[in-house]
Each structure stands twice: as C-alpha cells, then as structure tokens.
mmCIF file of N, CA and C in Angstrom:
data_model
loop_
_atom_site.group_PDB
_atom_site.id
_atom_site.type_symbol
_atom_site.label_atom_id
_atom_site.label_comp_id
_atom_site.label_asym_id
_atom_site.label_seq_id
_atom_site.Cartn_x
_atom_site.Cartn_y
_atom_site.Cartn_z
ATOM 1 N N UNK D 1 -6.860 -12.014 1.348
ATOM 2 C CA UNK D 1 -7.784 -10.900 1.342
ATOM 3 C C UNK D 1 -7.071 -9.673 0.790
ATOM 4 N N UNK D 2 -7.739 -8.620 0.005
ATOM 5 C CA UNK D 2 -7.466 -7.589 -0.362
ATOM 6 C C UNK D 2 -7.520 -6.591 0.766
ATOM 7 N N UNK D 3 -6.100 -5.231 0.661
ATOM 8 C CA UNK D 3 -6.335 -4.452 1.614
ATOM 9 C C UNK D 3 -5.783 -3.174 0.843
ATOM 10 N N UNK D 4 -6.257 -2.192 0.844
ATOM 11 C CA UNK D 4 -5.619 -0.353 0.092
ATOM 12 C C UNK D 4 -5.482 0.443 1.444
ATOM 13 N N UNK D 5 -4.468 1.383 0.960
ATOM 14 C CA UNK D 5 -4.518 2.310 1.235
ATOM 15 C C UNK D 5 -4.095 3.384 0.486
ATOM 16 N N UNK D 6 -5.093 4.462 0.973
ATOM 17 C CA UNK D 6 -5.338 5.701 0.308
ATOM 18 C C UNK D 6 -5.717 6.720 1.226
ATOM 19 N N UNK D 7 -5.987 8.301 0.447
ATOM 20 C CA UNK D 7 -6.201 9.218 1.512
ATOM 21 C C UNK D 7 -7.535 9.134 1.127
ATOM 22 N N UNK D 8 -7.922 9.221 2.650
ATOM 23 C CA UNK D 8 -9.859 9.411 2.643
ATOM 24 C C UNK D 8 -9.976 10.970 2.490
ATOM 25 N N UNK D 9 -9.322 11.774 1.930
ATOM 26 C CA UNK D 9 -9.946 13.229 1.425
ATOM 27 C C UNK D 9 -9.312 13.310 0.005
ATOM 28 N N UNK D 10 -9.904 14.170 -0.885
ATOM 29 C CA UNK D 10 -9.608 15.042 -2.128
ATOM 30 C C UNK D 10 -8.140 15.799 -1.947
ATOM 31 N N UNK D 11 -6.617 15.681 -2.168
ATOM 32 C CA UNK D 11 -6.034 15.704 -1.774
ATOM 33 C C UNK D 11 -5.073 16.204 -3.196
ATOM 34 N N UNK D 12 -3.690 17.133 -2.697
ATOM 35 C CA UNK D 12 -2.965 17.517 -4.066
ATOM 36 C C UNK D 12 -1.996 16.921 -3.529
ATOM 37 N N UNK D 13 -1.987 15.921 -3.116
ATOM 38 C CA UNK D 13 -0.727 15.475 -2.944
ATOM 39 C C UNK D 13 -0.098 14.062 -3.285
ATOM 40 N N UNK D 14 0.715 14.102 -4.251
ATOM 41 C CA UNK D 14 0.742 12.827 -5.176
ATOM 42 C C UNK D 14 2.055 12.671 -5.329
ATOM 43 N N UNK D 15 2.171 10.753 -5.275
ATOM 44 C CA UNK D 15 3.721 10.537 -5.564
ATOM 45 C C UNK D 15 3.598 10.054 -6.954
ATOM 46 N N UNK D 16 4.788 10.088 -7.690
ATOM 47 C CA UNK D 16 4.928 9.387 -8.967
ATOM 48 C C UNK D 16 4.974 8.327 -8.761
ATOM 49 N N UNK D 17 4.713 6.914 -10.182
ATOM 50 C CA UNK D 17 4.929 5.892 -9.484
ATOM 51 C C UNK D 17 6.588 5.412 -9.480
ATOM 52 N N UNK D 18 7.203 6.141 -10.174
ATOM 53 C CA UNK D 18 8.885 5.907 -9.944
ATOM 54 C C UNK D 18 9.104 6.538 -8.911
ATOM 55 N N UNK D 19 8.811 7.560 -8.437
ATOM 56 C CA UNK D 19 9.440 7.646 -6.537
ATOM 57 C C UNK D 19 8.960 6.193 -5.929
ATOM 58 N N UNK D 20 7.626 5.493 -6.403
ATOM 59 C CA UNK D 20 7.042 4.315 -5.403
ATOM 60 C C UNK D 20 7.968 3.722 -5.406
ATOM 61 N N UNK D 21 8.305 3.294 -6.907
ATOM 62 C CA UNK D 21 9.140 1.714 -7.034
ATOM 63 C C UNK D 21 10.474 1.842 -6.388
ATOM 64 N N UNK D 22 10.585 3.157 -7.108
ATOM 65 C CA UNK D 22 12.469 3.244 -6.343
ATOM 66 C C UNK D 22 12.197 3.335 -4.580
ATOM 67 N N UNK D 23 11.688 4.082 -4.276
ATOM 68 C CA UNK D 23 11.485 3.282 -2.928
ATOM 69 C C UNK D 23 11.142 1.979 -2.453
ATOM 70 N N UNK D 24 10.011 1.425 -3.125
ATOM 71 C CA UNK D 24 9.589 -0.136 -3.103
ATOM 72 C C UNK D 24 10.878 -0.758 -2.918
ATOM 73 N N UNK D 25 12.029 -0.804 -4.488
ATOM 74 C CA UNK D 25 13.133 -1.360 -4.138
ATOM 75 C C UNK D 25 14.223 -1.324 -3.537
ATOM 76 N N UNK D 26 14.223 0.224 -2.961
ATOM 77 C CA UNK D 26 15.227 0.423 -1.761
ATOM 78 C C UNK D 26 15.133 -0.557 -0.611
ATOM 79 N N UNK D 27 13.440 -0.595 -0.201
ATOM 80 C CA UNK D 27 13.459 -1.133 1.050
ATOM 81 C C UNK D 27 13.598 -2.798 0.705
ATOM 82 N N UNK D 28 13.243 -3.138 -0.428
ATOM 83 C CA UNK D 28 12.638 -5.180 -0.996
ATOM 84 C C UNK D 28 13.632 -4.819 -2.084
ATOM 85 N N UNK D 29 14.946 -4.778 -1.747
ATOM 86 C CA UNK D 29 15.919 -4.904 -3.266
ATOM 87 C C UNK D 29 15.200 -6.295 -4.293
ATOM 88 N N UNK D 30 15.029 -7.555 -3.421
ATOM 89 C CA UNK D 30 14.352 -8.737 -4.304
ATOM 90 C C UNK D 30 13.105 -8.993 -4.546
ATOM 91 N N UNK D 31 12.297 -7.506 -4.125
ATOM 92 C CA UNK D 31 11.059 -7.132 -5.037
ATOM 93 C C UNK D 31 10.726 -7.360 -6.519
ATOM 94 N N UNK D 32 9.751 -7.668 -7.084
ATOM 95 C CA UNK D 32 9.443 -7.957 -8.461
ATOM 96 C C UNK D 32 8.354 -7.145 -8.900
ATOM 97 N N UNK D 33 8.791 -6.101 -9.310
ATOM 98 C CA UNK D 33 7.888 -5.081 -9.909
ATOM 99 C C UNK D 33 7.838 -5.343 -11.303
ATOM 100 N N UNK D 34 6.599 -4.701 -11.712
ATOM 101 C CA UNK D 34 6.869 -4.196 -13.165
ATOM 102 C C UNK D 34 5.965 -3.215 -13.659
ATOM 103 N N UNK D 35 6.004 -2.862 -14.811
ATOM 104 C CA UNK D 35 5.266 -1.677 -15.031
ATOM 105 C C UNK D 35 3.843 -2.667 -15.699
ATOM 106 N N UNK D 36 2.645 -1.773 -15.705
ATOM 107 C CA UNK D 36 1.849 -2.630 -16.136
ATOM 108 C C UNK D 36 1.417 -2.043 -17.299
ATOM 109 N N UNK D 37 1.319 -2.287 -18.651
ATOM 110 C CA UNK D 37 1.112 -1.925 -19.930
ATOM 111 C C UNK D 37 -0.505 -1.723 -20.870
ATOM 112 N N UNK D 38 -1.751 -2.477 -19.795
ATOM 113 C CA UNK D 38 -2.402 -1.713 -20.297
ATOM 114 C C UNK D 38 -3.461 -0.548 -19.515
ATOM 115 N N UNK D 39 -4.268 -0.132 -20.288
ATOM 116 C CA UNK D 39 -4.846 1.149 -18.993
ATOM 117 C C UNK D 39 -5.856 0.438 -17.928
ATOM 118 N N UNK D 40 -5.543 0.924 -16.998
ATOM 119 C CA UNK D 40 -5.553 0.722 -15.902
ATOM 120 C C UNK D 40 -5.185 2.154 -14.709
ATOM 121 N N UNK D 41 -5.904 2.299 -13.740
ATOM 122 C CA UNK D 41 -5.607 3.473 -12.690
ATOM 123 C C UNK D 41 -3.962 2.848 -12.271
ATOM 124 N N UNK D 42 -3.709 1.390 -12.146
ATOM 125 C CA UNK D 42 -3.022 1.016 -11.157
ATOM 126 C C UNK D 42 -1.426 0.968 -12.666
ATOM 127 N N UNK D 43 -0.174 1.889 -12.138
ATOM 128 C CA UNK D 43 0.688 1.761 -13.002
ATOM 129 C C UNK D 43 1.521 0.289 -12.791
ATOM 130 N N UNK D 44 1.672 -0.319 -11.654
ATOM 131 C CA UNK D 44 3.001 -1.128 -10.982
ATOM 132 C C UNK D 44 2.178 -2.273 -10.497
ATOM 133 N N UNK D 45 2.665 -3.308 -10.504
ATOM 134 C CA UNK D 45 2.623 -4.600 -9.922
ATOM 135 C C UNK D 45 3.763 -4.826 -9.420
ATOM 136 N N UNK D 46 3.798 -5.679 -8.199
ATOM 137 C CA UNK D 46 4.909 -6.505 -7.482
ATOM 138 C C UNK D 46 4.677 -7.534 -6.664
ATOM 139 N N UNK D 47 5.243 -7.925 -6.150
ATOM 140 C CA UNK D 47 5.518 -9.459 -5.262
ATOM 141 C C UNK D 47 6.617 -9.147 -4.151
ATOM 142 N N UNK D 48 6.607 -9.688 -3.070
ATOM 143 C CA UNK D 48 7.405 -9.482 -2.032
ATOM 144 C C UNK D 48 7.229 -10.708 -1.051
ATOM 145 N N UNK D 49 8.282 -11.787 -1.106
ATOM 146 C CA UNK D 49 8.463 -12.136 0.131
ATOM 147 C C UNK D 49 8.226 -11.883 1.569
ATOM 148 N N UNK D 50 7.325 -11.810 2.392
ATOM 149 C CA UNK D 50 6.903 -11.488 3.683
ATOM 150 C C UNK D 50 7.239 -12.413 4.550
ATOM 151 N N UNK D 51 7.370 -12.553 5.685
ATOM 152 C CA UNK D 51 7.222 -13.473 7.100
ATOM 153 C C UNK D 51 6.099 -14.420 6.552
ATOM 154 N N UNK D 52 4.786 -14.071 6.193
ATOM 155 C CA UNK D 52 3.976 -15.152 6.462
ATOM 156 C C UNK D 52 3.576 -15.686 4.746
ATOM 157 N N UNK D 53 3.854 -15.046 4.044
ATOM 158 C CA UNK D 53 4.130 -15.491 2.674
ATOM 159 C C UNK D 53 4.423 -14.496 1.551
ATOM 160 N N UNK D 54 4.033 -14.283 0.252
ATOM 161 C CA UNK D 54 4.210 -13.669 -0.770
ATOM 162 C C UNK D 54 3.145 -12.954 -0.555
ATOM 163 N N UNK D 55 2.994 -11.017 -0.696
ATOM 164 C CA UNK D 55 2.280 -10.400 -0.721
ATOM 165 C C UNK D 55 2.403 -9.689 -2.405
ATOM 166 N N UNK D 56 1.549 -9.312 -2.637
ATOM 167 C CA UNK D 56 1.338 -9.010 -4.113
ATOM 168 C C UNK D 56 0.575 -7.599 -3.813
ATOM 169 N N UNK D 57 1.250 -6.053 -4.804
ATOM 170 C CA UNK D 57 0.125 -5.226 -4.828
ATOM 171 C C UNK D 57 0.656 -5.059 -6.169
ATOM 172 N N UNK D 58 -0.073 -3.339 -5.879
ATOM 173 C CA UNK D 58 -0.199 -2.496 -7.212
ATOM 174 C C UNK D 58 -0.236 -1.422 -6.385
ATOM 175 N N UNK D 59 0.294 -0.488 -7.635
ATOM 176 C CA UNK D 59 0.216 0.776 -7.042
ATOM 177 C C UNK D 59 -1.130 2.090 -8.199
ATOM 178 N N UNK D 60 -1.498 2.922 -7.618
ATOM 179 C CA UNK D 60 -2.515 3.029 -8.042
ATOM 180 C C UNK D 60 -2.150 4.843 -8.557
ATOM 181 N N UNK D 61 -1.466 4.858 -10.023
ATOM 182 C CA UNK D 61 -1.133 5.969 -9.977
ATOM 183 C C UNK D 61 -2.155 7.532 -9.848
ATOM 184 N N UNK D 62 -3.194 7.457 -9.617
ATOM 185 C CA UNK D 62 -4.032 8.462 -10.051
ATOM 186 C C UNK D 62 -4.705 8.691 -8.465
ATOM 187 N N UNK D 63 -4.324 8.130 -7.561
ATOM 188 C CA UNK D 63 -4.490 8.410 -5.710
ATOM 189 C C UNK D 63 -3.346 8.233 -4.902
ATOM 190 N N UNK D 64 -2.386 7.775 -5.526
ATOM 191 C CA UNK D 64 -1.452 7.544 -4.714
ATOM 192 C C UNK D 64 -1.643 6.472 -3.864
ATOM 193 N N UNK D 65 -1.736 5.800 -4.129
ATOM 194 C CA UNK D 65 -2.723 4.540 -3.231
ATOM 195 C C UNK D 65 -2.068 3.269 -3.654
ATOM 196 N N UNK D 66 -2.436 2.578 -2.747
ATOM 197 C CA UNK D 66 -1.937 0.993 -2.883
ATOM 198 C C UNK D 66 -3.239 -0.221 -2.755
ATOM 199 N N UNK D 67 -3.158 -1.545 -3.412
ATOM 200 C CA UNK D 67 -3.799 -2.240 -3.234
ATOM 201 C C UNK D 67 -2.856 -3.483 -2.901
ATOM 202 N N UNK D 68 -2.899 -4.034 -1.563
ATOM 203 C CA UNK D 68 -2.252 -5.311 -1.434
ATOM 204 C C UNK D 68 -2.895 -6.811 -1.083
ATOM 205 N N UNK D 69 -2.898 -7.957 -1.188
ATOM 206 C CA UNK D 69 -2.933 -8.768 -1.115
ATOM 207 C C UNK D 69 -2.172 -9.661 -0.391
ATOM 208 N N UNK D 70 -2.539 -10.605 0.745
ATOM 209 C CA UNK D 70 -1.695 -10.906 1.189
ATOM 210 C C UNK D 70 -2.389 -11.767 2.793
ATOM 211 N N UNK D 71 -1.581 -12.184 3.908
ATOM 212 C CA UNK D 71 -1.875 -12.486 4.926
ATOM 213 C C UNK D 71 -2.145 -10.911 5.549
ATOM 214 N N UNK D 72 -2.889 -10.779 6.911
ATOM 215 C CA UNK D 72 -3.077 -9.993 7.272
ATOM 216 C C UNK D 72 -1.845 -9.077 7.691
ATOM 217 N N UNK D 73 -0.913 -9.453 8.445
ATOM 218 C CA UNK D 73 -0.201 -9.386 9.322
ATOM 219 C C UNK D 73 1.140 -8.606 8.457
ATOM 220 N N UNK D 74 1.239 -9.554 7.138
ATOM 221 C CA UNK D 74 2.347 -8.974 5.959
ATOM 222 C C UNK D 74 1.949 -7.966 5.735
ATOM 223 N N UNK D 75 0.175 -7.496 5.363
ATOM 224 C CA UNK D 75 -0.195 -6.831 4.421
ATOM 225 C C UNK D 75 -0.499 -5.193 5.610
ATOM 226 N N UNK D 76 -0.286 -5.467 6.646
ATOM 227 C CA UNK D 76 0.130 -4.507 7.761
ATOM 228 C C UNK D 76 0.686 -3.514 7.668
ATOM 229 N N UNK D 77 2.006 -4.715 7.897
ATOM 230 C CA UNK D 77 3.450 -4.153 8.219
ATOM 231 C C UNK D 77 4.030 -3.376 6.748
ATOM 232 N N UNK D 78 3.214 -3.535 5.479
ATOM 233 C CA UNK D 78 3.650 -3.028 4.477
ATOM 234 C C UNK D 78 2.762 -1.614 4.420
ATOM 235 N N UNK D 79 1.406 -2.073 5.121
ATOM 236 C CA UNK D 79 0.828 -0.777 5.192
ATOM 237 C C UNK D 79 1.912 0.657 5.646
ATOM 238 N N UNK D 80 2.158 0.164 6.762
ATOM 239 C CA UNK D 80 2.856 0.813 7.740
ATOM 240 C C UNK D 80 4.000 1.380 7.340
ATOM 241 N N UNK D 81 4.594 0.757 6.521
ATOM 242 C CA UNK D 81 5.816 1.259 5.373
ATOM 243 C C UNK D 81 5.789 1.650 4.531
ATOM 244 N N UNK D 82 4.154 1.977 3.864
ATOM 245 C CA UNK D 82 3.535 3.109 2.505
ATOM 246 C C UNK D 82 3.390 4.579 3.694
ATOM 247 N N UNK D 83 3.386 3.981 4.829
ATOM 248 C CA UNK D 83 2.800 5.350 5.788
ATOM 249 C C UNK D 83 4.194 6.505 6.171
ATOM 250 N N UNK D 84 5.146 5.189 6.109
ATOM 251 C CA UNK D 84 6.143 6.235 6.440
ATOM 252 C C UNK D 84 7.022 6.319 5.209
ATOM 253 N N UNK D 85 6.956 6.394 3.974
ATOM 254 C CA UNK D 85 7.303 7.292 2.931
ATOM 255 C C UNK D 85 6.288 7.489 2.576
ATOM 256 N N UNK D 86 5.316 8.488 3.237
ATOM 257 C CA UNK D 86 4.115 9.835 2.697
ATOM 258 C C UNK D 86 4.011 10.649 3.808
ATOM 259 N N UNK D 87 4.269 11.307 3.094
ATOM 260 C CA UNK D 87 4.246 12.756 4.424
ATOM 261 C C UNK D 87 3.271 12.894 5.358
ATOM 262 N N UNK D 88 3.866 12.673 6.518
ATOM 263 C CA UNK D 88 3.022 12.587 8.228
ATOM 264 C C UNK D 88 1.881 13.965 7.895
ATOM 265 N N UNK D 89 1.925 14.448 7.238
ATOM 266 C CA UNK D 89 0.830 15.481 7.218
ATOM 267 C C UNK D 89 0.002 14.889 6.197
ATOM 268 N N UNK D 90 -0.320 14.014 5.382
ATOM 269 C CA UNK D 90 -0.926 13.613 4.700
ATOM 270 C C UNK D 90 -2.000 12.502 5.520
ATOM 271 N N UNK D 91 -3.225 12.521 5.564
ATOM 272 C CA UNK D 91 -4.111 11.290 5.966
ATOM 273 C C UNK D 91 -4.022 10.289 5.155
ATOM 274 N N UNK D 92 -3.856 9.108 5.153
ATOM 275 C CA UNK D 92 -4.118 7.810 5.190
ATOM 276 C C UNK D 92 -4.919 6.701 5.848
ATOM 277 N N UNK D 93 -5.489 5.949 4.958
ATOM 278 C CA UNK D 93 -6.568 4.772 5.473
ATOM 279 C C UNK D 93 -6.242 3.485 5.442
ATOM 280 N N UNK D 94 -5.817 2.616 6.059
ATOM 281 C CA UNK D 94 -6.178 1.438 5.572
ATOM 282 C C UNK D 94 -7.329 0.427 5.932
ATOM 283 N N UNK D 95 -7.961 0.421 4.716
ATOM 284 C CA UNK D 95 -9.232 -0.581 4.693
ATOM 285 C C UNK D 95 -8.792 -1.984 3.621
ATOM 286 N N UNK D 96 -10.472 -2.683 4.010
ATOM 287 C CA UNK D 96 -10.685 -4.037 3.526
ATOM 288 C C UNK D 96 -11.240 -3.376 1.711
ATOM 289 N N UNK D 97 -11.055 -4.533 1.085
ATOM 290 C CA UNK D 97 -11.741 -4.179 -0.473
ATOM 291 C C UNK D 97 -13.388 -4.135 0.273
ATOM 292 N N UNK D 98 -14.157 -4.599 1.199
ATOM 293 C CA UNK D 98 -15.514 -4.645 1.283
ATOM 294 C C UNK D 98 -15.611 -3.005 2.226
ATOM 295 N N UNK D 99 -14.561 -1.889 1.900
ATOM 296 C CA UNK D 99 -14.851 -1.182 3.633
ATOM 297 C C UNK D 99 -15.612 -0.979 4.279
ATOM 298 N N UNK D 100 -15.658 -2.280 4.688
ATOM 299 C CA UNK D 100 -15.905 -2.541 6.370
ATOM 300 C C UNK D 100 -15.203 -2.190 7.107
ATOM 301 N N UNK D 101 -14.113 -2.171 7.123
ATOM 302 C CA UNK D 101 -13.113 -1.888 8.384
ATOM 303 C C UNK D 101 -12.324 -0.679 7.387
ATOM 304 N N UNK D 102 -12.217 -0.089 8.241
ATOM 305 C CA UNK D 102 -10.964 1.489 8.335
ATOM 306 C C UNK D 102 -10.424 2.022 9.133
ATOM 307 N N UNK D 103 -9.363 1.830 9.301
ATOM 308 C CA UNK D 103 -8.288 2.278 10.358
ATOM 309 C C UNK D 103 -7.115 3.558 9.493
ATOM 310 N N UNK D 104 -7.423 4.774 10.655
ATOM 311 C CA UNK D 104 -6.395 5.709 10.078
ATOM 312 C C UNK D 104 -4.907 5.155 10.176
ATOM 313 N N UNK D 105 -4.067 5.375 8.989
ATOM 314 C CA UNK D 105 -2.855 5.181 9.776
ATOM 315 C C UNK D 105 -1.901 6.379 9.892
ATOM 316 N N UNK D 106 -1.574 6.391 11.396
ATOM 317 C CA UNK D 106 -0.805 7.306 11.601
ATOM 318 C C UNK D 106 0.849 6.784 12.289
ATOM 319 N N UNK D 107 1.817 7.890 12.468
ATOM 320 C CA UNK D 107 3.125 7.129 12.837
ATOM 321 C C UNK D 107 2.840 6.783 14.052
ATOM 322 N N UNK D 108 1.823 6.681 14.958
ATOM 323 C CA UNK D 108 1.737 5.447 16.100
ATOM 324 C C UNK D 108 0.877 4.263 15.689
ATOM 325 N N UNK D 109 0.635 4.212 14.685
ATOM 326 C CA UNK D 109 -0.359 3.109 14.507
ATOM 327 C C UNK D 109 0.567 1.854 14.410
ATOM 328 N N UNK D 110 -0.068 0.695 15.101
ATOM 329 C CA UNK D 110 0.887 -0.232 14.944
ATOM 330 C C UNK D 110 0.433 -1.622 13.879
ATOM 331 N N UNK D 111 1.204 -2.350 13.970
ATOM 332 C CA UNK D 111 0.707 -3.856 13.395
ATOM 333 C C UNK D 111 -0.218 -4.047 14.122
ATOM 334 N N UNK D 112 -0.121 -4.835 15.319
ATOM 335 C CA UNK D 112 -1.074 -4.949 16.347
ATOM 336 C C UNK D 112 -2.875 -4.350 16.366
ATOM 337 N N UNK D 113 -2.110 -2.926 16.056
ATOM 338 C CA UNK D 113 -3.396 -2.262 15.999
ATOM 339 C C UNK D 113 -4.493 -2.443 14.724
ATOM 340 N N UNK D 114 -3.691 -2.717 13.646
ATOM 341 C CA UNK D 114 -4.177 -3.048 12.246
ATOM 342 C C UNK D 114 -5.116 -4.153 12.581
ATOM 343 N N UNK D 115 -4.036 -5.331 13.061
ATOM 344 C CA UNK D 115 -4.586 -6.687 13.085
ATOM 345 C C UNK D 115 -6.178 -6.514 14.150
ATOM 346 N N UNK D 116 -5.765 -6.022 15.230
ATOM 347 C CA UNK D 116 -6.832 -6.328 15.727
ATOM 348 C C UNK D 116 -8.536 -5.360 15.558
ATOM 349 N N UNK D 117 -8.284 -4.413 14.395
ATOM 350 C CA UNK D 117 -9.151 -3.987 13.724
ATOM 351 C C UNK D 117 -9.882 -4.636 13.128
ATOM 352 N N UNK D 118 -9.292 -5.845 12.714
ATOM 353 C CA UNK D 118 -9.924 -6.650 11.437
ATOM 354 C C UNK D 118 -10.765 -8.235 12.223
ATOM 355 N N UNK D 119 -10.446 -8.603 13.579
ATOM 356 C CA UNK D 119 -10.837 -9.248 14.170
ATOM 357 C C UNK D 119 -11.993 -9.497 14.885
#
C-alpha cells in the first residue's frame, strides 16, 4: 500500500531534495537513491531494506513530502524518521494514497499509533 507524508497547510517551509538524500543516506548508508530525470513533482527515488521488507519512496520536491510504499509497519517507522528531520514546528500528516486515514505526526506519535490508525 501507498502512504505520504506532507504538511496539511500552505506552508514556506521547504527542504531541498539534497538535504533529503544526504540525510536519507546518513541514516540507510545502503539506501538506493537516485535522481529521477524526467518531470515529475517527485525529484528522488529509493529502496531501503526494512524489518518486514523493501520499502520504496520518492521524494516530492515541490511539498516537501514523501510518498512510500511498503508494509505498514516499515512504512511507519520511516514516517517517523521524515518527522524527525523537519522541524517540530512544522505540521505533518501521514495518510493512505485513498485519504481515508490521517494521522498527525508529532514527536510523540508512535509506530503503534500509526499502525493502529489504519486498522
């Protein structure tokens, strides 16, 4: 299943997508990014090894936003790690591609809490 996150307001606050990646690969040195070459909102693709398998996003240069793919549980815990490199004063969402479900994420939000949003 597909899952983003983004800020649910009109917002000036934007990362490049080279702050993403170089962070991406700080934390997943054996991350597989790449740049993506044609137009498209989304600049970056990658792949990441997770606990419950290979999660796949993009990064979405024109919101600052992410789209991931993945088991629920991977696609979480990565949420949760776009949340804490973006500034705690910034709102964040993570929803389903159908949003149906939206959960703010904030620095108490947990896995747990993700997962059982979606249940």
């Amino acid at each position: 299943m597909s899952y983003l996150v983004s800020s649910p307001i009109k917002t000036n606050w934007h990362m490049t997508p080279t702050e993403f990646i170089s962070k991406l690969l700080e934390r997943w040195p054996k991350a597989q990014a790449r740049a993506r070459t044609f137009a498209s909102p989304f600049s970056h693709d990658w792949k990441i090894h997770m606990p419950a398998g290979v999660l796949e996003g993009k990064f979405n240069q024109n919101y600052s936003g992410i789209s991931i793919e993945g088991e629920l549980e991977d696609c979480a815990a990565f949420a949760l790690w776009f949340r804490s490199v973006v500034p705690g004063a910034q709102p964040l969402l993570f929803y389903d591609d159908c949003f149906s479900v939206d959960v703010p994420l904030t620095a108490e939000t947990t896995v747990a809490d993700l997962v059982a949003a979606f249940q």
